[in-house]
Amino acid sequence: MTNPTDNLRIVLVGTQHPGNIGSAARAMKTMGLSALHLVAPERFPDPEANTLAAGADDVLAAAPVHADLDSALAGCHFVLGTSARRRHVPLPDMSPREAARALLEAAGRGPVALLFGRERTGLENEELQRCHASVGIPTNPGFSSLNLAAAVQVLSYELRLAVLETAVGELASGRPMPPVEAEPPATADELERYFAHLDQALHEIDFHKGKPPEMVMQRLRRLYLRAGLDAREVKILRGILAEAQRMARIARGGRA
Ligand code: SAH
């Protein structure tokens, strides 16, 4: 069986300082993680990244550089975003410990991602909306923001604890991790296509009645992400939308 941590992507979004990328790679390697993904870093590759990686150059060398978040999340079925403060995005909150356990459990079934934001501004609301939950390291409320690589270290440590906990559990019980489910979970890209379809269908059935659709779409996103849909369920939901669109066309006097 492949190691579930191979499925665990640490995704740094829009990193400004190459030193932080190197320090993050080092933080990951010390905790047994290796799948680093970079989205539009400002300076990379850069000698400063290698200096601060201090021997974790293999993690840096293997790190794909993506032009956008979509490409970094391709194939992922579970995504969490770290944030130093509460945002105006209605997302469930997780502690680092809960997040590490949930990520590891989900990584047994396919690729998952943990997102880290920009040094100056963190993750944008649009990026957080791609996440199933947001993860906050409980810090001093008056001084809540850690250095990016320090935040990667804390979460990598929690992931390490979760791995060790699982390994001890397996050793004690003599049983391996739960078997792979019959139906694969929906990937982030399948979910995005579903949300686009839902948005379109809601317009066609005139659900919003002239009101702005953003709030409803945010709530619906949260609902569907919480449900942990599998690929087949997404197909069924899209089938329902297609039927609703067909009926709306008939009601408008068009042809089925
Ligand atoms: N001024 C930014 C700070 C970003 S710190 C803001 O207010 O969002 C850079 C990144 O480090 C964050 O995007 C997040 O990924 C991580 N980080 C820093 N402090 C954190 C904390 N207390 N909990 C979770 N992640 C944190």
Short mmCIF file of C-alpha atoms and ligand atoms in Angstrom, two decimals:
data_model
loop_
_atom_site.label_atom_id
_atom_site.label_comp_id
_atom_site.label_asym_id
_atom_site.label_seq_id
_atom_site.Cartn_x
_atom_site.Cartn_y
_atom_site.Cartn_z
CA MET A 1 0.00 0.00 0.00
CA THR A 2 1.26 3.50 -0.72
CA ASN A 3 1.94 5.70 2.26
CA PRO A 4 -1.05 8.01 2.91
CA THR A 5 1.31 10.94 3.54
CA ASP A 6 2.29 10.78 -0.18
CA ASN A 7 -1.28 11.95 -0.85
CA LEU A 8 -0.93 14.86 1.52
CA ARG A 9 -0.15 18.06 -0.37
CA ILE A 10 1.16 21.08 1.48
CA VAL A 11 0.19 23.94 -0.83
CA LEU A 12 1.84 27.36 -0.42
CA VAL A 13 -0.19 30.02 -2.24
CA GLY A 14 1.49 33.16 -3.59
CA THR A 15 4.51 32.98 -1.26
CA GLN A 16 6.50 36.22 -1.30
CA HIS A 17 9.80 35.23 0.36
CA PRO A 18 11.77 32.30 -1.07
CA GLY A 19 13.31 31.77 2.38
CA ASN A 20 9.90 30.79 3.66
CA ILE A 21 9.54 28.18 0.93
CA GLY A 22 12.89 26.67 1.97
CA SER A 23 12.00 26.76 5.67
CA ALA A 24 8.62 25.16 4.92
CA ALA A 25 10.35 22.35 3.01
CA ARG A 26 12.65 21.78 5.97
CA ALA A 27 9.69 21.82 8.38
CA MET A 28 7.91 19.23 6.27
CA LYS A 29 10.89 16.92 5.85
CA THR A 30 11.60 16.81 9.58
CA MET A 31 8.04 15.56 10.04
CA GLY A 32 8.18 12.97 7.26
CA LEU A 33 6.20 14.93 4.65
CA SER A 34 7.39 15.49 1.09
CA ALA A 35 4.57 16.62 -1.24
CA LEU A 36 5.13 20.37 -1.42
CA HIS A 37 3.15 22.31 -4.07
CA LEU A 38 3.69 25.98 -4.91
CA VAL A 39 1.08 28.25 -6.47
CA ALA A 40 2.46 31.34 -8.23
CA PRO A 41 5.39 31.98 -5.86
CA GLU A 42 6.92 35.45 -6.30
CA ARG A 43 10.54 34.20 -6.41
CA PHE A 44 11.25 30.53 -7.06
CA PRO A 45 13.59 28.79 -7.65
CA ASP A 46 15.92 30.98 -5.63
CA PRO A 47 19.20 30.28 -3.77
CA GLU A 48 17.67 31.63 -0.56
CA ALA A 49 15.09 28.85 -0.64
CA ASN A 50 17.86 26.23 -0.84
CA THR A 51 19.87 27.88 1.92
CA LEU A 52 16.94 27.76 4.33
CA ALA A 53 15.90 24.26 3.24
CA ALA A 54 19.12 23.14 4.97
CA GLY A 55 19.20 19.69 3.38
CA ALA A 56 15.56 19.42 2.36
CA ASP A 57 16.53 20.38 -1.21
CA ASP A 58 14.97 17.16 -2.48
CA VAL A 59 11.55 18.40 -1.29
CA LEU A 60 12.13 21.71 -3.11
CA ALA A 61 13.37 20.03 -6.29
CA ALA A 62 10.29 17.81 -6.43
CA ALA A 63 7.83 20.66 -5.74
CA PRO A 64 5.60 21.46 -8.73
CA VAL A 65 5.03 25.16 -9.43
CA HIS A 66 1.41 25.82 -10.46
CA ALA A 67 0.07 28.90 -12.22
CA ASP A 68 -3.18 28.76 -10.23
CA LEU A 69 -4.85 27.04 -7.30
CA ASP A 70 -7.08 24.90 -9.54
CA SER A 71 -4.07 23.16 -10.95
CA ALA A 72 -2.58 22.52 -7.46
CA LEU A 73 -5.88 21.03 -6.27
CA ALA A 74 -6.46 18.82 -9.32
CA GLY A 75 -7.57 15.39 -8.11
CA CYS A 76 -7.91 16.45 -4.45
CA HIS A 77 -11.09 15.36 -2.70
CA PHE A 78 -10.50 17.10 0.64
CA VAL A 79 -9.04 20.59 1.10
CA LEU A 80 -8.34 22.58 4.27
CA GLY A 81 -7.12 26.19 4.47
CA THR A 82 -5.09 27.70 7.30
CA SER A 83 -5.91 31.17 8.51
CA ALA A 84 -4.63 33.41 11.28
CA ARG A 85 -7.98 35.15 11.74
CA ARG A 86 -11.72 34.70 11.27
CA ARG A 87 -12.80 35.64 7.78
CA HIS A 88 -16.15 36.53 6.34
CA VAL A 89 -16.35 33.15 4.70
CA PRO A 90 -18.85 30.82 6.40
CA LEU A 91 -16.57 27.84 6.93
CA PRO A 92 -16.43 25.34 9.79
CA ASP A 93 -13.37 25.80 12.03
CA MET A 94 -10.96 23.02 12.93
CA SER A 95 -8.16 22.87 15.44
CA PRO A 96 -4.76 21.77 14.08
CA ARG A 97 -5.23 18.40 15.79
CA GLU A 98 -8.67 17.79 14.28
CA ALA A 99 -7.37 18.93 10.91
CA ALA A 100 -4.38 16.57 11.01
CA ARG A 101 -6.55 13.58 11.85
CA ALA A 102 -9.13 14.43 9.19
CA LEU A 103 -6.43 14.99 6.54
CA LEU A 104 -4.65 11.75 7.29
CA GLU A 105 -7.86 9.77 7.29
CA ALA A 106 -8.92 11.30 3.96
CA ALA A 107 -5.42 10.81 2.50
CA GLY A 108 -6.00 7.07 2.78
CA ARG A 109 -8.57 7.46 0.00
CA GLY A 110 -6.81 9.84 -2.41
CA PRO A 111 -5.02 13.19 -2.68
CA VAL A 112 -5.82 15.90 -0.11
CA ALA A 113 -4.46 19.42 0.38
CA LEU A 114 -3.63 21.82 3.19
CA LEU A 115 -3.35 25.45 2.02
CA PHE A 116 -1.15 28.21 3.40
CA GLY A 117 -1.55 31.85 2.39
CA ARG A 118 0.65 34.82 1.53
CA GLU A 119 2.88 36.37 4.20
CA ARG A 120 1.21 39.77 3.96
CA THR A 121 -2.43 38.98 3.28
CA GLY A 122 -3.02 35.26 3.88
CA LEU A 123 -5.51 33.35 1.71
CA GLU A 124 -8.10 35.30 -0.24
CA ASN A 125 -11.77 34.65 0.46
CA GLU A 126 -12.14 33.01 -2.94
CA GLU A 127 -9.35 30.61 -2.07
CA LEU A 128 -10.85 29.80 1.34
CA GLN A 129 -14.13 29.05 -0.38
CA ARG A 130 -12.43 26.10 -2.06
CA CYS A 131 -11.86 24.57 1.40
CA HIS A 132 -13.99 22.17 3.43
CA ALA A 133 -12.92 23.91 6.66
CA SER A 134 -10.46 26.48 7.94
CA VAL A 135 -7.73 25.64 10.43
CA GLY A 136 -6.54 28.13 13.03
CA ILE A 137 -3.54 27.63 15.30
CA PRO A 138 -4.78 28.94 18.66
CA THR A 139 -2.53 31.94 19.24
CA ASN A 140 -2.50 35.13 21.29
CA PRO A 141 -5.62 37.00 20.07
CA GLY A 142 -3.68 40.26 20.21
CA PHE A 143 -0.81 38.87 18.10
CA SER A 144 -2.22 35.96 16.15
CA SER A 145 -0.15 35.63 13.01
CA LEU A 146 2.75 33.15 12.84
CA ASN A 147 5.52 33.27 10.28
CA LEU A 148 4.40 31.17 7.30
CA ALA A 149 7.05 28.46 7.75
CA ALA A 150 6.36 28.34 11.50
CA ALA A 151 2.70 27.66 10.72
CA VAL A 152 3.76 24.89 8.30
CA GLN A 153 5.91 23.45 11.11
CA VAL A 154 3.04 23.38 13.61
CA LEU A 155 0.67 21.68 11.19
CA SER A 156 3.37 19.24 9.98
CA TYR A 157 4.03 18.31 13.61
CA GLU A 158 0.34 17.64 14.18
CA LEU A 159 0.32 15.50 11.03
CA ARG A 160 3.32 13.61 12.40
CA LEU A 161 1.49 12.96 15.67
CA ALA A 162 -1.55 11.74 13.74
CA VAL A 163 0.62 9.37 11.67
CA LEU A 164 2.28 7.99 14.80
CA GLU A 165 -1.07 7.62 16.54
CA THR A 166 -2.41 5.63 13.57
CA ALA A 167 0.72 3.50 13.38
CA VAL A 168 0.47 2.67 17.09
CA GLY A 169 -3.24 1.88 16.67
CA GLU A 170 -2.48 -0.44 13.77
CA LEU A 171 0.31 -2.14 15.67
CA ALA A 172 -1.89 -2.61 18.73
CA SER A 173 -4.89 -3.94 16.85
CA GLY A 174 -2.96 -5.82 14.16
CA ARG A 175 -5.39 -4.32 11.63
CA PRO A 176 -4.49 -2.02 8.74
CA MET A 177 -6.23 1.28 7.97
CA PRO A 178 -9.87 1.02 6.77
CA PRO A 179 -10.22 -0.39 3.25
CA VAL A 180 -10.68 1.90 0.28
CA GLU A 181 -14.36 2.78 -0.32
CA ALA A 182 -16.11 1.36 -3.35
CA GLU A 183 -16.96 4.76 -4.89
CA PRO A 184 -14.15 7.33 -5.20
CA PRO A 185 -14.75 10.66 -3.48
CA ALA A 186 -15.56 13.63 -5.72
CA THR A 187 -12.45 15.61 -6.63
CA ALA A 188 -12.13 19.39 -6.17
CA ASP A 189 -12.43 19.88 -9.95
CA GLU A 190 -15.61 17.76 -10.15
CA LEU A 191 -17.07 19.81 -7.31
CA GLU A 192 -16.16 23.09 -9.04
CA ARG A 193 -17.91 21.92 -12.21
CA TYR A 194 -20.92 20.96 -10.09
CA PHE A 195 -21.03 24.42 -8.45
CA ALA A 196 -20.85 26.11 -11.86
CA HIS A 197 -23.71 23.91 -13.09
CA LEU A 198 -25.74 24.64 -9.93
CA ASP A 199 -25.20 28.38 -10.37
CA GLN A 200 -26.36 28.20 -13.99
CA ALA A 201 -29.43 26.07 -13.15
CA LEU A 202 -30.49 28.36 -10.29
CA HIS A 203 -30.46 31.27 -12.73
CA GLU A 204 -32.46 29.33 -15.30
CA ILE A 205 -35.20 28.42 -12.80
CA ASP A 206 -35.12 32.06 -11.56
CA PHE A 207 -34.36 30.97 -8.03
CA HIS A 208 -32.80 34.29 -6.97
CA LYS A 209 -35.67 36.54 -8.12
CA GLY A 210 -33.30 39.40 -8.82
CA LYS A 211 -31.45 39.14 -5.50
CA PRO A 212 -27.65 38.79 -5.58
CA PRO A 213 -26.74 35.08 -5.70
CA GLU A 214 -23.41 35.23 -3.79
CA MET A 215 -24.64 34.52 -0.25
CA VAL A 216 -26.81 31.60 -1.29
CA MET A 217 -24.00 30.11 -3.36
CA GLN A 218 -21.61 30.40 -0.40
CA ARG A 219 -24.08 28.59 1.86
CA LEU A 220 -24.73 25.90 -0.73
CA ARG A 221 -21.00 25.40 -1.21
CA ARG A 222 -20.60 24.92 2.52
CA LEU A 223 -23.48 22.45 2.60
CA TYR A 224 -22.17 20.33 -0.28
CA LEU A 225 -18.56 20.40 0.91
CA ARG A 226 -19.70 19.26 4.37
CA ALA A 227 -21.53 16.34 2.83
CA GLY A 228 -18.30 14.73 1.55
CA LEU A 229 -19.87 13.74 -1.80
CA ASP A 230 -18.55 10.85 -3.86
CA ALA A 231 -18.20 10.97 -7.64
CA ARG A 232 -21.44 9.09 -8.24
CA GLU A 233 -23.44 11.40 -5.98
CA VAL A 234 -22.16 14.40 -7.92
CA LYS A 235 -23.33 12.73 -11.15
CA ILE A 236 -26.82 12.22 -9.66
CA LEU A 237 -26.99 15.85 -8.50
CA ARG A 238 -25.95 17.05 -11.94
CA GLY A 239 -28.62 14.82 -13.47
CA ILE A 240 -31.23 16.54 -11.28
CA LEU A 241 -29.96 19.97 -12.38
CA ALA A 242 -30.11 18.97 -16.05
CA GLU A 243 -33.75 17.86 -15.59
CA ALA A 244 -34.65 21.11 -13.80
CA GLN A 245 -33.07 23.06 -16.68
CA ARG A 246 -35.06 20.99 -19.19
CA MET A 247 -38.31 21.66 -17.33
CA ALA A 248 -37.53 25.39 -17.13
CA ARG A 249 -37.04 25.43 -20.89
CA ILE A 250 -40.42 23.72 -21.40
CA ALA A 251 -42.09 26.16 -19.01
CA ARG A 252 -40.68 29.03 -21.06
CA GLY A 253 -42.40 27.55 -24.07
CA GLY A 254 -39.30 26.08 -25.56
CA ARG A 255 -38.72 22.48 -26.57
CA ALA A 256 -37.57 19.77 -24.17
N1 SAH B 1 -1.70 39.04 7.59
C1 SAH B 1 -2.01 37.70 7.19
C2 SAH B 1 -1.04 36.78 7.85
C3 SAH B 1 -0.62 35.72 6.98
S1 SAH B 1 0.58 34.71 7.76
C4 SAH B 1 -3.43 37.36 7.59
O1 SAH B 1 -3.96 38.07 8.41
O2 SAH B 1 -4.00 36.38 7.12
C5 SAH B 1 0.91 33.60 6.42
C6 SAH B 1 0.20 32.29 6.51
O3 SAH B 1 0.66 31.55 7.64
C7 SAH B 1 -1.30 32.36 6.66
O4 SAH B 1 -1.97 32.59 5.44
C8 SAH B 1 -1.59 30.97 7.19
O5 SAH B 1 -1.52 30.05 6.14
C9 SAH B 1 -0.41 30.75 8.14
N2 SAH B 1 -0.69 31.17 9.52
C10 SAH B 1 -0.12 32.17 10.22
N3 SAH B 1 -0.64 32.26 11.45
C11 SAH B 1 -1.55 31.27 11.57
C12 SAH B 1 -2.43 30.84 12.59
N4 SAH B 1 -2.49 31.43 13.78
N5 SAH B 1 -3.25 29.79 12.32
C13 SAH B 1 -3.23 29.18 11.12
N6 SAH B 1 -2.43 29.55 10.11
C14 SAH B 1 -1.59 30.58 10.33
#
